[in-house]
Coordinates of C-alpha atoms and ligand atoms in Angstrom, one line a residue:
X1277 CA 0.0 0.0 0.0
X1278 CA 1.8 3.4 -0.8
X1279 CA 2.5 5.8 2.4
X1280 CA 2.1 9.4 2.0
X1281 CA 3.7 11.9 3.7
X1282 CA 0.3 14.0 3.6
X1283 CA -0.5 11.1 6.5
X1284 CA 1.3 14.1 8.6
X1285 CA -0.7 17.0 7.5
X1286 CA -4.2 15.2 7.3
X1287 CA -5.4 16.2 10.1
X1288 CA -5.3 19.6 9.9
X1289 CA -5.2 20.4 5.7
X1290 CA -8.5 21.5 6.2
X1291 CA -8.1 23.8 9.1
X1292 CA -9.6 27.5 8.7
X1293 CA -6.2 28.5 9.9
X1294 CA -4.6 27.0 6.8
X1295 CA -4.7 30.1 5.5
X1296 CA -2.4 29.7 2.2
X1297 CA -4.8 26.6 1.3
X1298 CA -8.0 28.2 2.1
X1299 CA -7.3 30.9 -0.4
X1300 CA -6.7 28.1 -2.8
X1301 CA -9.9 26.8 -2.6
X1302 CA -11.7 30.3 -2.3
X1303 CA -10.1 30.6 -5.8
X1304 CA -10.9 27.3 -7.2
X1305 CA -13.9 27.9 -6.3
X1306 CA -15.1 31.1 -7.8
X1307 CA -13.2 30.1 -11.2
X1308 CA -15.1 26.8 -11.4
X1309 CA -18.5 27.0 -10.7
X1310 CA -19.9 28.6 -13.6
X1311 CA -18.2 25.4 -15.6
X1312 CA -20.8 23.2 -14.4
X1313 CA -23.3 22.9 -17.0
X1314 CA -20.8 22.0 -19.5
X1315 CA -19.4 18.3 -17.9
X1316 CA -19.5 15.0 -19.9
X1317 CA -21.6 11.9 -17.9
X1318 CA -19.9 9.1 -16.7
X1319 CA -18.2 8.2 -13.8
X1320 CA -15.5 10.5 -12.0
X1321 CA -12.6 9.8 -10.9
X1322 CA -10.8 12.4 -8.5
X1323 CA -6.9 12.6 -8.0
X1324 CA -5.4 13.1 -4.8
X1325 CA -8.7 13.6 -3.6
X1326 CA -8.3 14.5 0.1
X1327 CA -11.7 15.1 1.5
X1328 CA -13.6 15.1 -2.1
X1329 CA -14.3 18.2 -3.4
X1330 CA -16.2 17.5 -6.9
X1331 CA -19.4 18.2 -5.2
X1332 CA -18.3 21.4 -3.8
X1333 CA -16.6 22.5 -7.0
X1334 CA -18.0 21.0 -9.7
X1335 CA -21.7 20.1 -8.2
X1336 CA -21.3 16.5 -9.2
X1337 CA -23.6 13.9 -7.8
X1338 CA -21.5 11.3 -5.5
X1339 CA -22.7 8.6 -6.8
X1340 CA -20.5 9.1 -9.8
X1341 CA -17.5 9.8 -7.8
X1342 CA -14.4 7.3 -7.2
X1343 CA -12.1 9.3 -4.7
X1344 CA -8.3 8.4 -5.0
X1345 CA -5.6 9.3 -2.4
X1346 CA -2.5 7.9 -1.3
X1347 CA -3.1 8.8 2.1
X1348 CA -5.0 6.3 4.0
X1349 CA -5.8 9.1 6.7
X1350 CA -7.1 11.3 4.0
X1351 CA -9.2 9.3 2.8
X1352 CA -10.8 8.3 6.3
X1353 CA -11.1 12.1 7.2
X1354 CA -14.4 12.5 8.9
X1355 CA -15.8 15.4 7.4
X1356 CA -15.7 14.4 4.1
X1357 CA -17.7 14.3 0.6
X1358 CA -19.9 11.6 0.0
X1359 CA -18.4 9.3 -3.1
X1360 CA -19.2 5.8 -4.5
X1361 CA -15.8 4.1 -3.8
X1362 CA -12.6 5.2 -2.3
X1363 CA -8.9 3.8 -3.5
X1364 CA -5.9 3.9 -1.4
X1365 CA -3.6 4.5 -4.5
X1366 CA -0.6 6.3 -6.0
X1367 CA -2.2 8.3 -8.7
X1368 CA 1.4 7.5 -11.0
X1369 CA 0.5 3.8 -10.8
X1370 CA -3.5 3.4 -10.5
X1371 CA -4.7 -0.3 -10.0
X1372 CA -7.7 0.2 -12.5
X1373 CA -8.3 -1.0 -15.8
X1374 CA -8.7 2.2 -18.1
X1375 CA -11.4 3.4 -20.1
X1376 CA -13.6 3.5 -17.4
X1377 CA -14.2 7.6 -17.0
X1378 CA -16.1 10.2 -18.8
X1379 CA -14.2 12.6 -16.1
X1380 CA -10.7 12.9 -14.1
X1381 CA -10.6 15.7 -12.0
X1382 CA -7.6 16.7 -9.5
X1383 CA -7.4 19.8 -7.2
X1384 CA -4.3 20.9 -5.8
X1385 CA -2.4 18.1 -7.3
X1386 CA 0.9 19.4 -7.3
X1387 CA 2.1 16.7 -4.8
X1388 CA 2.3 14.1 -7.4
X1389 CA 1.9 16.5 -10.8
X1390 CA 3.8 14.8 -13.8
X1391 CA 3.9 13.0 -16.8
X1392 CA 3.0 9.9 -15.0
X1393 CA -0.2 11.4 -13.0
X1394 CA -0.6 12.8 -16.8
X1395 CA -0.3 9.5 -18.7
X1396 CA -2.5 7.2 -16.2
X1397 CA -5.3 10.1 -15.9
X1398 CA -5.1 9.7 -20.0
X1399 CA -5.4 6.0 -19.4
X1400 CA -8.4 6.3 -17.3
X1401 CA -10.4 8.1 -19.4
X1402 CA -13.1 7.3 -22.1
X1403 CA -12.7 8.4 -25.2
X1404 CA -13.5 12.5 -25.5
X1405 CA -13.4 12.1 -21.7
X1406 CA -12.8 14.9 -19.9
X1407 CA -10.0 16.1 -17.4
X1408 CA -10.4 18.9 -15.4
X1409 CA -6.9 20.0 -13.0
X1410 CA -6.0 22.7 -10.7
X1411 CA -2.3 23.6 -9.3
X1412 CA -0.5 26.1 -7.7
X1413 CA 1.1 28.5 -10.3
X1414 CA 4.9 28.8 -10.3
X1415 CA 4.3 32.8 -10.8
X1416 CA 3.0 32.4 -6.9
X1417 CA 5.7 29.5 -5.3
X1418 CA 8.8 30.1 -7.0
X1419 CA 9.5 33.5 -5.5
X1420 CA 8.0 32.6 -2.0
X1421 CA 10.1 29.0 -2.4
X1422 CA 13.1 31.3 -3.4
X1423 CA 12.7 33.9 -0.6
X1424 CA 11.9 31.5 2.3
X1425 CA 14.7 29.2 1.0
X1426 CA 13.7 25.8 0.1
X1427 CA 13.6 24.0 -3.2
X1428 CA 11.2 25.5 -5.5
X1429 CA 9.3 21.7 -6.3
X1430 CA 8.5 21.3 -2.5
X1431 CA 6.6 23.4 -0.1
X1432 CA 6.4 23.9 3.1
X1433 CA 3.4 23.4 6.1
X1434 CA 3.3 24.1 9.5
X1435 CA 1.2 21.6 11.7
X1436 CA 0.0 24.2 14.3
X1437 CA -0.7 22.0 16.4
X1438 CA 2.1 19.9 16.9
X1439 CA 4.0 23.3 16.3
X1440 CA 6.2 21.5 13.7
X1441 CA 6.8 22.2 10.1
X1442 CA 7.5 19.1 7.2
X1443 CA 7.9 19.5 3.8
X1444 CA 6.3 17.5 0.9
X1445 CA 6.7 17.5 -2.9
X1446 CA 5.0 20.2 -4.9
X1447 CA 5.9 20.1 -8.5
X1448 CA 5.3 23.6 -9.9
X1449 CA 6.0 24.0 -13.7
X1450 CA 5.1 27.2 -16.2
X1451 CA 2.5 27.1 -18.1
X1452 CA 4.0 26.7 -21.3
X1453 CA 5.7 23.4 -19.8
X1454 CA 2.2 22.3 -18.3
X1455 CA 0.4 22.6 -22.1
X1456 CA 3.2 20.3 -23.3
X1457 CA 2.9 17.7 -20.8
X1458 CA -0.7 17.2 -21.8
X1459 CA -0.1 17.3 -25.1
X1460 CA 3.0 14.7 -25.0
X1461 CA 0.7 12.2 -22.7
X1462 CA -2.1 12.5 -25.5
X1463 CA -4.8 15.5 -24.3
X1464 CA -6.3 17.7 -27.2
X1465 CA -8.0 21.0 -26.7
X1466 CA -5.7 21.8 -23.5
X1467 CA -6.5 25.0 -21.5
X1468 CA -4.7 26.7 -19.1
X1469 CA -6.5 29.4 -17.2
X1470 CA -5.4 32.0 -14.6
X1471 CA -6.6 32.1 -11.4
X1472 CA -6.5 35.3 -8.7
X1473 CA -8.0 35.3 -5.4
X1474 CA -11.3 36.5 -5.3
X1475 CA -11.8 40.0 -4.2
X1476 CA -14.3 38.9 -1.7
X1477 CA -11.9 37.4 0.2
X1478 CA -10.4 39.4 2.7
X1479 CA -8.5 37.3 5.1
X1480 CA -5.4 37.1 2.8
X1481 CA -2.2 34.6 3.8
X1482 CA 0.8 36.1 4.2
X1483 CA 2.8 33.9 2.0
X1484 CA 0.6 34.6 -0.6
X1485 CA 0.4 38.7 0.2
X1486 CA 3.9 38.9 0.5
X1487 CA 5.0 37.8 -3.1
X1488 CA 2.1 40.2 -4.0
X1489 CA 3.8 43.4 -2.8
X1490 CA 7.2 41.7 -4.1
X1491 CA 6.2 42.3 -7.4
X1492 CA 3.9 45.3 -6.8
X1493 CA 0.6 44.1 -7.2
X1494 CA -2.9 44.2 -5.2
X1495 CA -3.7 40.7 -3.6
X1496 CA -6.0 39.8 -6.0
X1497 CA -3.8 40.4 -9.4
X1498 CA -1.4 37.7 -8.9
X1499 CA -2.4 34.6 -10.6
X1500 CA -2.1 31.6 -7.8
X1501 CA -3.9 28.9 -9.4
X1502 CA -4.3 26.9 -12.9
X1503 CA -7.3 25.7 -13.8
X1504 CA -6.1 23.4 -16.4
X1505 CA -8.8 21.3 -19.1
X1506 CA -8.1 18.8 -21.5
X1507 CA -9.9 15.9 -23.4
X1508 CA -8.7 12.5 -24.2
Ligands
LIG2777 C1 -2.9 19.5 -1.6 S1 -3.8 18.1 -1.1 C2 -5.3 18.4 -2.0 C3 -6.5 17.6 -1.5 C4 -7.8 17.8 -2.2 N1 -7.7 17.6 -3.6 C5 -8.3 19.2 -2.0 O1 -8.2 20.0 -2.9 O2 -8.9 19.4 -0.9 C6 -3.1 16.9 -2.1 C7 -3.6 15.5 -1.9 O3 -2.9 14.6 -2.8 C8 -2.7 13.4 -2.1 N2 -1.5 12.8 -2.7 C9 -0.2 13.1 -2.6 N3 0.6 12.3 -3.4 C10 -0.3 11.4 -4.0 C11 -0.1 10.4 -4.9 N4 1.1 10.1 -5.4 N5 -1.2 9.7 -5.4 C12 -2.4 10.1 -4.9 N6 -2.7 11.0 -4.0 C13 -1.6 11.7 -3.6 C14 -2.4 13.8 -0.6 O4 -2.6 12.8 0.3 C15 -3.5 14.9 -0.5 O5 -4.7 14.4 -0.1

């Protein structure tokens, strides 16, 4: 069974103080709820799913929704979305026979973002299928990475609690390099959207603030998430 090193950080990734993360999802959110009307049926299957969040995001029914994490504590979370199957799995090496989903969808998947995640989420898919992505933008890590001093393709997260800090892969690439990745593993019609924080949100994270007045822009001008889409 694959370990994780989220195991760690599971219990408190969905913390209000998580304040860097929250603004993630505030922006996820507002860039993909007016996508709704236009998904494919089928089953879902959802990458690195945590939680779930394809009923808050994408208003899909959970009874079409597989969630896979390779985090056992993740996926055992209490507070989590309902979902018709859950798989302990590495999302490079997925332990299903493909073909099998008119959607993939992945939020925040920069743990494990790469040609492999790329190539089995291809794999998975039916054909004209559907895959809908979000990571952090490089724009956003690569100066706070810089700054704080760690590698640029792993971040950093305090557990408040335990008033330690670990730090786990988080594979950031530019845009250009994303578009070829899903291209080289086989997607057509591959967008790549630009994500700020919502200017209704007002309780800002520092890490994400600071690299805003870095580069001399308003906290809601720096783009901090991909949305990225693609068919089979
Ligand atoms: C940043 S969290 C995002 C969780 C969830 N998608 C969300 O947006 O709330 C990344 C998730 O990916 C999972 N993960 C990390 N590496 C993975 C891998 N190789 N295969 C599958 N899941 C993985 C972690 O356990 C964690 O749940």
């Amino acid at each position: 069974m694959p370990q994780s090193n989220y195991d760690e950080i599971a219990d408190e990734y969905y913390d209000a103080r998580h304040i860097t993360s929250r603004n993630f999802d505030n922006a996820t959110k507002a860039a993909l709820n007016d996508g709704r009307a236009n998904l494919p049926s089928g089953l879902v299957l959802e990458l690195g799913a945590g939680k779930g969040r394809s009923i808050e995001f994408l208003g899909i029914a959970p009874e079409r929704i597989i969630h896979l994490d390779s985090s056992e504590i993740m996926l055992n979370l209490k507070e989590r979305e309902n979902c018709l199957l859950k798989i302990h799995a590495d999302a490079c090496s997925i332990p299903l026979s493909g073909s099998q989903f008119g959607i993939v969808v992945g939020f925040l998947i920069d743990p494990f973002f790469g040609l492999d995640c790329l190539a089995e989420a291809h794999r998975m898919l039916t054909r004209d299928g559907s895959m809908i992505l979000t990571v952090p933008t490089i724009a956003w890590g690569k100066p706070l990475r810089q700054r704080i001093g760690i590698d640029v393709m792993t971040t950093r997260f305090r557990i408040i609690d335990r008033g330690m800090t670990v730090q786990v892969p988080s594979n950031l690439h530019a845009p250009e390099k994303i578009i070829e990745m899903l291209e080289v593993c086989g997607f057509r019609e591959v967008s790549l959207s630009n994500i700020c924080l919502p200017q209704s949100v007002l309780d800002v994270s520092p890490d994400i603030s600071s690299v805003c007045k870095e580069k001399g822009v308003s906290n809601y001008e720096l783009p901090i998430v991909h949305v990225i889409r693609a068919v089979k």
